[in-house]
Amino acid sequence: MHDKRVEKKRNMKNKIINLTKENAGFLDQMYETPDTLVVRIDGSKINSWKEYIEALDPFIHFPDDCTDDADRYHDWMTDLEWLGKKAYVVIIDHYSALMKNDLRDKKLVYEIFEEDILPFFHDEVEYVVGPGRKKPFNVYLVD
């Protein structure tokens, strides 16, 4: 007999999801579990890379400063084992206002999630980190 939970996990796809504010109300209830880290930040209050890292740090507790180093941020965000969670959710409210005067760094934030962090936790973690396990990791961009 095939276990539906195993099938669901196998087909899990970590994603970046765009939502309107009106359609984002379900997020708080959906992820209320002790095994899930929910990071919710306000993009309208973040104007630079440094402010972005400072907004994440109270949730992530980076072991080392990432405010001036995107590579270090990448390394820590593709680890997160010190947090002891089974799933991760990042919600950026007012995404269109995030770094509105620094579009290069805003693009970098998006690309690191899309090209590195989400694929890493989708499958790369199993052969890069021993013993690594796939973990749900979704990013919600809310406007």
Short mmCIF file of N, CA and C in Angstrom, two decimals:
data_model
loop_
_atom_site.label_atom_id
_atom_site.label_comp_id
_atom_site.label_asym_id
_atom_site.label_seq_id
_atom_site.Cartn_x
_atom_site.Cartn_y
_atom_site.Cartn_z
N MET A 1 0.84 -1.18 0.00
CA MET A 1 0.00 0.00 0.00
C MET A 1 0.88 1.24 0.00
N HIS A 2 0.51 2.21 -0.82
CA HIS A 2 1.31 3.42 -0.98
C HIS A 2 0.87 4.48 0.03
N ASP A 3 1.82 5.01 0.77
CA ASP A 3 1.54 6.04 1.77
C ASP A 3 1.40 7.40 1.09
N LYS A 4 0.25 8.04 1.23
CA LYS A 4 -0.01 9.34 0.58
C LYS A 4 0.92 10.42 1.11
N ARG A 5 1.35 10.31 2.36
CA ARG A 5 2.26 11.31 2.92
C ARG A 5 3.61 11.26 2.21
N VAL A 6 4.07 10.05 1.91
CA VAL A 6 5.34 9.89 1.20
C VAL A 6 5.22 10.49 -0.20
N GLU A 7 4.12 10.21 -0.88
CA GLU A 7 3.89 10.75 -2.22
C GLU A 7 3.82 12.27 -2.21
N LYS A 8 3.14 12.83 -1.23
CA LYS A 8 3.02 14.28 -1.12
C LYS A 8 4.40 14.91 -0.93
N LYS A 9 5.22 14.34 -0.08
CA LYS A 9 6.54 14.87 0.17
C LYS A 9 7.41 14.75 -1.07
N ARG A 10 7.31 13.66 -1.78
CA ARG A 10 8.09 13.44 -2.99
C ARG A 10 7.74 14.49 -4.05
N ASN A 11 6.47 14.89 -4.13
CA ASN A 11 6.03 15.86 -5.12
C ASN A 11 6.08 17.30 -4.63
N MET A 12 6.56 17.50 -3.42
CA MET A 12 6.66 18.83 -2.85
C MET A 12 7.55 19.70 -3.73
N LYS A 13 7.13 20.92 -3.97
CA LYS A 13 7.91 21.86 -4.76
C LYS A 13 7.97 23.17 -3.99
N ASN A 14 9.16 23.56 -3.63
CA ASN A 14 9.33 24.83 -2.95
C ASN A 14 9.14 25.95 -3.97
N LYS A 15 8.41 27.00 -3.55
CA LYS A 15 8.01 28.03 -4.52
C LYS A 15 8.09 29.43 -3.96
N ILE A 16 8.12 30.37 -4.89
CA ILE A 16 7.87 31.78 -4.60
C ILE A 16 6.46 32.05 -5.09
N ILE A 17 5.61 32.54 -4.21
CA ILE A 17 4.20 32.73 -4.52
C ILE A 17 3.83 34.19 -4.32
N ASN A 18 3.26 34.80 -5.35
CA ASN A 18 2.78 36.18 -5.26
C ASN A 18 1.32 36.17 -4.82
N LEU A 19 1.01 36.99 -3.83
CA LEU A 19 -0.36 37.07 -3.32
C LEU A 19 -0.76 38.53 -3.12
N THR A 20 -2.05 38.78 -3.25
CA THR A 20 -2.55 40.08 -2.84
C THR A 20 -2.77 40.04 -1.34
N LYS A 21 -2.81 41.21 -0.74
CA LYS A 21 -3.04 41.29 0.70
C LYS A 21 -4.35 40.60 1.08
N GLU A 22 -5.37 40.75 0.23
CA GLU A 22 -6.68 40.15 0.49
C GLU A 22 -6.63 38.63 0.46
N ASN A 23 -5.72 38.07 -0.32
CA ASN A 23 -5.63 36.61 -0.44
C ASN A 23 -4.58 36.00 0.48
N ALA A 24 -3.94 36.81 1.31
CA ALA A 24 -2.85 36.31 2.15
C ALA A 24 -3.28 36.02 3.59
N GLY A 25 -4.55 36.21 3.91
CA GLY A 25 -5.02 36.03 5.28
C GLY A 25 -4.84 34.63 5.83
N PHE A 26 -4.83 33.63 4.96
CA PHE A 26 -4.71 32.24 5.39
C PHE A 26 -3.31 31.89 5.90
N LEU A 27 -2.31 32.69 5.58
CA LEU A 27 -0.93 32.32 5.88
C LEU A 27 -0.67 32.11 7.37
N ASP A 28 -1.17 32.99 8.22
CA ASP A 28 -0.91 32.87 9.65
C ASP A 28 -1.45 31.56 10.22
N GLN A 29 -2.65 31.17 9.83
CA GLN A 29 -3.23 29.94 10.36
C GLN A 29 -2.60 28.70 9.71
N MET A 30 -2.24 28.81 8.45
CA MET A 30 -1.72 27.66 7.72
C MET A 30 -0.41 27.13 8.30
N TYR A 31 0.39 28.02 8.83
CA TYR A 31 1.72 27.62 9.28
C TYR A 31 1.90 27.68 10.78
N GLU A 32 0.84 27.59 11.54
CA GLU A 32 0.94 27.62 13.00
C GLU A 32 1.32 26.24 13.54
N THR A 33 2.58 25.89 13.37
CA THR A 33 3.08 24.64 13.95
C THR A 33 4.45 24.91 14.56
N PRO A 34 4.80 24.23 15.63
CA PRO A 34 6.10 24.47 16.25
C PRO A 34 7.28 24.03 15.39
N ASP A 35 7.03 23.16 14.40
CA ASP A 35 8.12 22.67 13.54
C ASP A 35 8.39 23.56 12.35
N THR A 36 7.62 24.65 12.20
CA THR A 36 7.77 25.54 11.06
C THR A 36 8.24 26.91 11.52
N LEU A 37 9.29 27.40 10.88
CA LEU A 37 9.74 28.76 11.14
C LEU A 37 9.03 29.68 10.15
N VAL A 38 8.29 30.65 10.68
CA VAL A 38 7.63 31.64 9.85
C VAL A 38 8.35 32.97 10.07
N VAL A 39 8.89 33.50 8.99
CA VAL A 39 9.56 34.80 9.01
C VAL A 39 8.66 35.76 8.26
N ARG A 40 8.17 36.77 8.95
CA ARG A 40 7.28 37.75 8.30
C ARG A 40 7.91 39.13 8.46
N ILE A 41 8.22 39.76 7.33
CA ILE A 41 8.87 41.06 7.36
C ILE A 41 8.06 42.04 6.51
N ASP A 42 8.23 43.32 6.80
CA ASP A 42 7.52 44.39 6.11
C ASP A 42 8.45 45.05 5.10
N GLY A 43 8.22 44.75 3.83
CA GLY A 43 9.08 45.29 2.78
C GLY A 43 9.09 46.80 2.71
N SER A 44 8.03 47.45 3.16
CA SER A 44 7.99 48.91 3.10
C SER A 44 8.97 49.56 4.08
N LYS A 45 9.50 48.79 5.01
CA LYS A 45 10.46 49.31 5.98
C LYS A 45 11.90 48.90 5.66
N ILE A 46 12.08 48.28 4.49
CA ILE A 46 13.40 47.76 4.13
C ILE A 46 13.86 48.44 2.84
N ASN A 47 14.92 49.25 2.97
CA ASN A 47 15.42 50.03 1.84
C ASN A 47 16.78 49.59 1.34
N SER A 48 17.41 48.64 2.01
CA SER A 48 18.76 48.24 1.63
C SER A 48 19.00 46.78 2.01
N TRP A 49 20.09 46.24 1.49
CA TRP A 49 20.49 44.88 1.84
C TRP A 49 20.68 44.76 3.35
N LYS A 50 21.36 45.75 3.93
CA LYS A 50 21.62 45.73 5.37
C LYS A 50 20.31 45.68 6.16
N GLU A 51 19.34 46.49 5.79
CA GLU A 51 18.05 46.48 6.49
C GLU A 51 17.31 45.16 6.27
N TYR A 52 17.47 44.56 5.12
CA TYR A 52 16.86 43.25 4.84
C TYR A 52 17.42 42.20 5.80
N ILE A 53 18.72 42.15 5.91
CA ILE A 53 19.36 41.17 6.82
C ILE A 53 18.96 41.47 8.27
N GLU A 54 18.93 42.72 8.65
CA GLU A 54 18.53 43.09 10.01
C GLU A 54 17.09 42.70 10.30
N ALA A 55 16.22 42.73 9.29
CA ALA A 55 14.82 42.31 9.49
C ALA A 55 14.72 40.80 9.65
N LEU A 56 15.56 40.05 8.96
CA LEU A 56 15.55 38.58 9.05
C LEU A 56 16.18 38.06 10.34
N ASP A 57 17.20 38.74 10.81
CA ASP A 57 18.03 38.22 11.90
C ASP A 57 17.26 37.85 13.18
N PRO A 58 16.25 38.59 13.61
CA PRO A 58 15.53 38.16 14.82
C PRO A 58 14.85 36.79 14.68
N PHE A 59 14.59 36.37 13.47
CA PHE A 59 13.97 35.07 13.21
C PHE A 59 15.03 33.99 12.94
N ILE A 60 16.02 34.35 12.13
CA ILE A 60 17.02 33.40 11.66
C ILE A 60 18.18 33.24 12.66
N HIS A 61 18.51 34.30 13.34
CA HIS A 61 19.65 34.30 14.29
C HIS A 61 20.92 33.85 13.57
N PHE A 62 21.29 34.59 12.52
CA PHE A 62 22.49 34.24 11.76
C PHE A 62 23.68 34.07 12.69
N PRO A 63 24.43 32.99 12.54
CA PRO A 63 25.61 32.78 13.39
C PRO A 63 26.72 33.78 13.14
N ASP A 64 26.69 34.44 11.98
CA ASP A 64 27.72 35.42 11.63
C ASP A 64 27.05 36.55 10.85
N ASP A 65 27.63 37.72 10.89
CA ASP A 65 27.06 38.90 10.25
C ASP A 65 26.99 38.73 8.72
N CYS A 66 25.82 39.02 8.15
CA CYS A 66 25.61 38.93 6.70
C CYS A 66 25.27 40.29 6.09
N THR A 67 25.34 41.35 6.87
CA THR A 67 24.86 42.64 6.38
C THR A 67 25.68 43.17 5.22
N ASP A 68 26.90 42.71 5.06
CA ASP A 68 27.73 43.20 3.96
C ASP A 68 28.24 42.07 3.07
N ASP A 69 27.60 40.91 3.13
CA ASP A 69 28.13 39.76 2.40
C ASP A 69 27.02 38.82 1.94
N ALA A 70 26.64 38.94 0.67
CA ALA A 70 25.58 38.09 0.12
C ALA A 70 25.99 36.62 0.07
N ASP A 71 27.27 36.36 -0.12
CA ASP A 71 27.72 34.96 -0.14
C ASP A 71 27.55 34.31 1.23
N ARG A 72 27.84 35.04 2.28
CA ARG A 72 27.66 34.52 3.64
C ARG A 72 26.18 34.28 3.92
N TYR A 73 25.34 35.22 3.49
CA TYR A 73 23.88 35.05 3.61
C TYR A 73 23.45 33.77 2.91
N HIS A 74 23.91 33.59 1.69
CA HIS A 74 23.59 32.38 0.92
C HIS A 74 23.99 31.13 1.69
N ASP A 75 25.21 31.12 2.21
CA ASP A 75 25.70 29.95 2.96
C ASP A 75 24.83 29.65 4.17
N TRP A 76 24.48 30.66 4.94
CA TRP A 76 23.67 30.42 6.14
C TRP A 76 22.25 30.02 5.77
N MET A 77 21.68 30.63 4.72
CA MET A 77 20.30 30.32 4.34
C MET A 77 20.16 28.93 3.71
N THR A 78 21.26 28.35 3.26
CA THR A 78 21.20 26.97 2.78
C THR A 78 21.75 26.02 3.84
N ASP A 79 21.62 26.42 5.06
CA ASP A 79 21.99 25.57 6.20
C ASP A 79 20.80 25.54 7.15
N LEU A 80 20.68 26.52 8.00
CA LEU A 80 19.56 26.69 8.94
C LEU A 80 19.37 25.54 9.93
N GLU A 81 20.27 24.61 9.99
CA GLU A 81 20.13 23.47 10.90
C GLU A 81 20.08 23.89 12.37
N TRP A 82 20.75 24.97 12.72
CA TRP A 82 20.76 25.43 14.11
C TRP A 82 19.36 25.81 14.60
N LEU A 83 18.41 26.01 13.66
CA LEU A 83 17.06 26.37 14.05
C LEU A 83 16.20 25.16 14.42
N GLY A 84 16.59 23.99 13.97
CA GLY A 84 15.87 22.76 14.33
C GLY A 84 14.44 22.70 13.81
N LYS A 85 14.18 23.26 12.65
CA LYS A 85 12.82 23.27 12.09
C LYS A 85 12.70 22.28 10.93
N LYS A 86 11.46 21.88 10.66
CA LYS A 86 11.19 20.94 9.57
C LYS A 86 10.66 21.63 8.32
N ALA A 87 10.31 22.92 8.45
CA ALA A 87 9.79 23.68 7.31
C ALA A 87 10.06 25.16 7.54
N TYR A 88 10.12 25.90 6.42
CA TYR A 88 10.41 27.33 6.49
C TYR A 88 9.45 28.09 5.59
N VAL A 89 9.04 29.25 6.08
CA VAL A 89 8.15 30.14 5.32
C VAL A 89 8.68 31.56 5.51
N VAL A 90 8.85 32.25 4.40
CA VAL A 90 9.21 33.67 4.45
C VAL A 90 8.07 34.43 3.79
N ILE A 91 7.54 35.40 4.51
CA ILE A 91 6.47 36.25 4.00
C ILE A 91 7.00 37.67 3.97
N ILE A 92 6.98 38.27 2.78
CA ILE A 92 7.41 39.66 2.65
C ILE A 92 6.18 40.48 2.30
N ASP A 93 5.63 41.16 3.31
CA ASP A 93 4.51 42.06 3.08
C ASP A 93 5.01 43.31 2.37
N HIS A 94 4.14 43.94 1.58
CA HIS A 94 4.49 45.15 0.82
C HIS A 94 5.74 44.90 -0.03
N TYR A 95 5.74 43.78 -0.72
CA TYR A 95 6.91 43.40 -1.50
C TYR A 95 7.30 44.45 -2.53
N SER A 96 6.34 45.08 -3.17
CA SER A 96 6.68 46.07 -4.20
C SER A 96 7.48 47.23 -3.61
N ALA A 97 7.34 47.51 -2.33
CA ALA A 97 8.08 48.59 -1.69
C ALA A 97 9.46 48.15 -1.20
N LEU A 98 9.71 46.85 -1.15
CA LEU A 98 11.01 46.34 -0.69
C LEU A 98 12.13 46.90 -1.56
N MET A 99 13.08 47.57 -0.95
CA MET A 99 14.26 48.10 -1.65
C MET A 99 13.89 48.81 -2.94
N LYS A 100 12.86 49.62 -2.91
CA LYS A 100 12.36 50.25 -4.14
C LYS A 100 13.40 51.15 -4.80
N ASN A 101 14.39 51.60 -4.06
CA ASN A 101 15.46 52.41 -4.65
C ASN A 101 16.76 51.64 -4.83
N ASP A 102 16.70 50.35 -4.62
CA ASP A 102 17.89 49.50 -4.80
C ASP A 102 17.44 48.21 -5.49
N LEU A 103 17.06 48.35 -6.74
CA LEU A 103 16.50 47.22 -7.48
C LEU A 103 17.52 46.11 -7.73
N ARG A 104 18.79 46.44 -7.75
CA ARG A 104 19.83 45.41 -7.92
C ARG A 104 19.82 44.44 -6.75
N ASP A 105 19.79 44.97 -5.53
CA ASP A 105 19.77 44.08 -4.36
C ASP A 105 18.42 43.39 -4.20
N LYS A 106 17.34 44.05 -4.58
CA LYS A 106 16.03 43.40 -4.54
C LYS A 106 16.02 42.20 -5.48
N LYS A 107 16.58 42.37 -6.66
CA LYS A 107 16.68 41.26 -7.62
C LYS A 107 17.55 40.14 -7.05
N LEU A 108 18.62 40.51 -6.36
CA LEU A 108 19.50 39.52 -5.75
C LEU A 108 18.76 38.69 -4.70
N VAL A 109 17.95 39.34 -3.87
CA VAL A 109 17.15 38.63 -2.87
C VAL A 109 16.27 37.59 -3.56
N TYR A 110 15.56 38.01 -4.59
CA TYR A 110 14.66 37.11 -5.33
C TYR A 110 15.44 35.96 -5.95
N GLU A 111 16.54 36.29 -6.62
CA GLU A 111 17.32 35.26 -7.32
C GLU A 111 17.93 34.24 -6.36
N ILE A 112 18.40 34.68 -5.21
CA ILE A 112 18.98 33.73 -4.25
C ILE A 112 17.90 32.76 -3.76
N PHE A 113 16.70 33.25 -3.52
CA PHE A 113 15.62 32.33 -3.15
C PHE A 113 15.32 31.38 -4.31
N GLU A 114 15.08 31.94 -5.48
CA GLU A 114 14.64 31.15 -6.62
C GLU A 114 15.68 30.15 -7.13
N GLU A 115 16.92 30.58 -7.20
CA GLU A 115 17.96 29.75 -7.83
C GLU A 115 18.76 28.92 -6.84
N ASP A 116 18.75 29.29 -5.56
CA ASP A 116 19.63 28.60 -4.61
C ASP A 116 18.90 28.00 -3.41
N ILE A 117 18.24 28.84 -2.63
CA ILE A 117 17.65 28.37 -1.37
C ILE A 117 16.53 27.36 -1.60
N LEU A 118 15.56 27.71 -2.44
CA LEU A 118 14.42 26.81 -2.66
C LEU A 118 14.83 25.49 -3.30
N PRO A 119 15.66 25.50 -4.36
CA PRO A 119 16.11 24.21 -4.91
C PRO A 119 16.94 23.40 -3.91
N PHE A 120 17.72 24.10 -3.09
CA PHE A 120 18.54 23.39 -2.11
C PHE A 120 17.68 22.57 -1.17
N PHE A 121 16.66 23.19 -0.59
CA PHE A 121 15.81 22.45 0.35
C PHE A 121 14.84 21.52 -0.35
N HIS A 122 14.64 21.69 -1.65
CA HIS A 122 13.77 20.79 -2.41
C HIS A 122 14.44 19.43 -2.62
N ASP A 123 15.73 19.43 -2.98
CA ASP A 123 16.38 18.13 -3.20
C ASP A 123 17.89 18.13 -2.97
N GLU A 124 18.57 19.23 -3.22
CA GLU A 124 20.02 19.24 -3.10
C GLU A 124 20.50 18.90 -1.70
N VAL A 125 19.73 19.26 -0.69
CA VAL A 125 20.11 19.03 0.69
C VAL A 125 20.38 17.55 0.97
N GLU A 126 19.72 16.66 0.25
CA GLU A 126 19.88 15.22 0.50
C GLU A 126 21.27 14.71 0.14
N TYR A 127 21.93 15.33 -0.83
CA TYR A 127 23.26 14.84 -1.17
C TYR A 127 24.38 15.83 -0.85
N VAL A 128 24.04 17.05 -0.43
CA VAL A 128 25.05 18.03 -0.05
C VAL A 128 25.33 17.95 1.45
N VAL A 129 24.28 17.78 2.24
CA VAL A 129 24.39 17.74 3.69
C VAL A 129 24.10 16.33 4.15
N GLY A 130 24.98 15.76 4.93
CA GLY A 130 24.70 14.42 5.42
C GLY A 130 24.42 14.44 6.90
N PRO A 131 23.36 13.89 7.39
CA PRO A 131 22.21 13.39 6.65
C PRO A 131 21.20 14.52 6.42
N GLY A 132 21.10 14.98 5.21
CA GLY A 132 20.17 16.06 4.90
C GLY A 132 18.81 15.52 4.51
N ARG A 133 17.78 16.29 4.78
CA ARG A 133 16.41 15.89 4.43
C ARG A 133 15.73 17.04 3.71
N LYS A 134 14.92 16.70 2.72
CA LYS A 134 14.11 17.70 2.03
C LYS A 134 13.22 18.40 3.04
N LYS A 135 13.04 19.71 2.82
CA LYS A 135 12.18 20.47 3.71
C LYS A 135 11.35 21.44 2.89
N PRO A 136 10.09 21.60 3.24
CA PRO A 136 9.29 22.62 2.58
C PRO A 136 9.86 24.01 2.90
N PHE A 137 9.97 24.83 1.87
CA PHE A 137 10.44 26.20 2.03
C PHE A 137 9.71 27.02 0.99
N ASN A 138 8.80 27.87 1.44
CA ASN A 138 8.03 28.71 0.54
C ASN A 138 8.21 30.16 0.89
N VAL A 139 8.19 30.99 -0.14
CA VAL A 139 8.32 32.42 0.01
C VAL A 139 7.05 33.06 -0.55
N TYR A 140 6.41 33.90 0.24
CA TYR A 140 5.20 34.60 -0.17
C TYR A 140 5.50 36.08 -0.32
N LEU A 141 5.24 36.62 -1.49
CA LEU A 141 5.44 38.03 -1.77
C LEU A 141 4.05 38.66 -1.81
N VAL A 142 3.78 39.50 -0.83
CA VAL A 142 2.42 40.01 -0.65
C VAL A 142 2.36 41.51 -0.95
N ASP A 143 1.37 41.89 -1.78
CA ASP A 143 1.11 43.29 -2.09
C ASP A 143 -0.35 43.59 -2.01
#
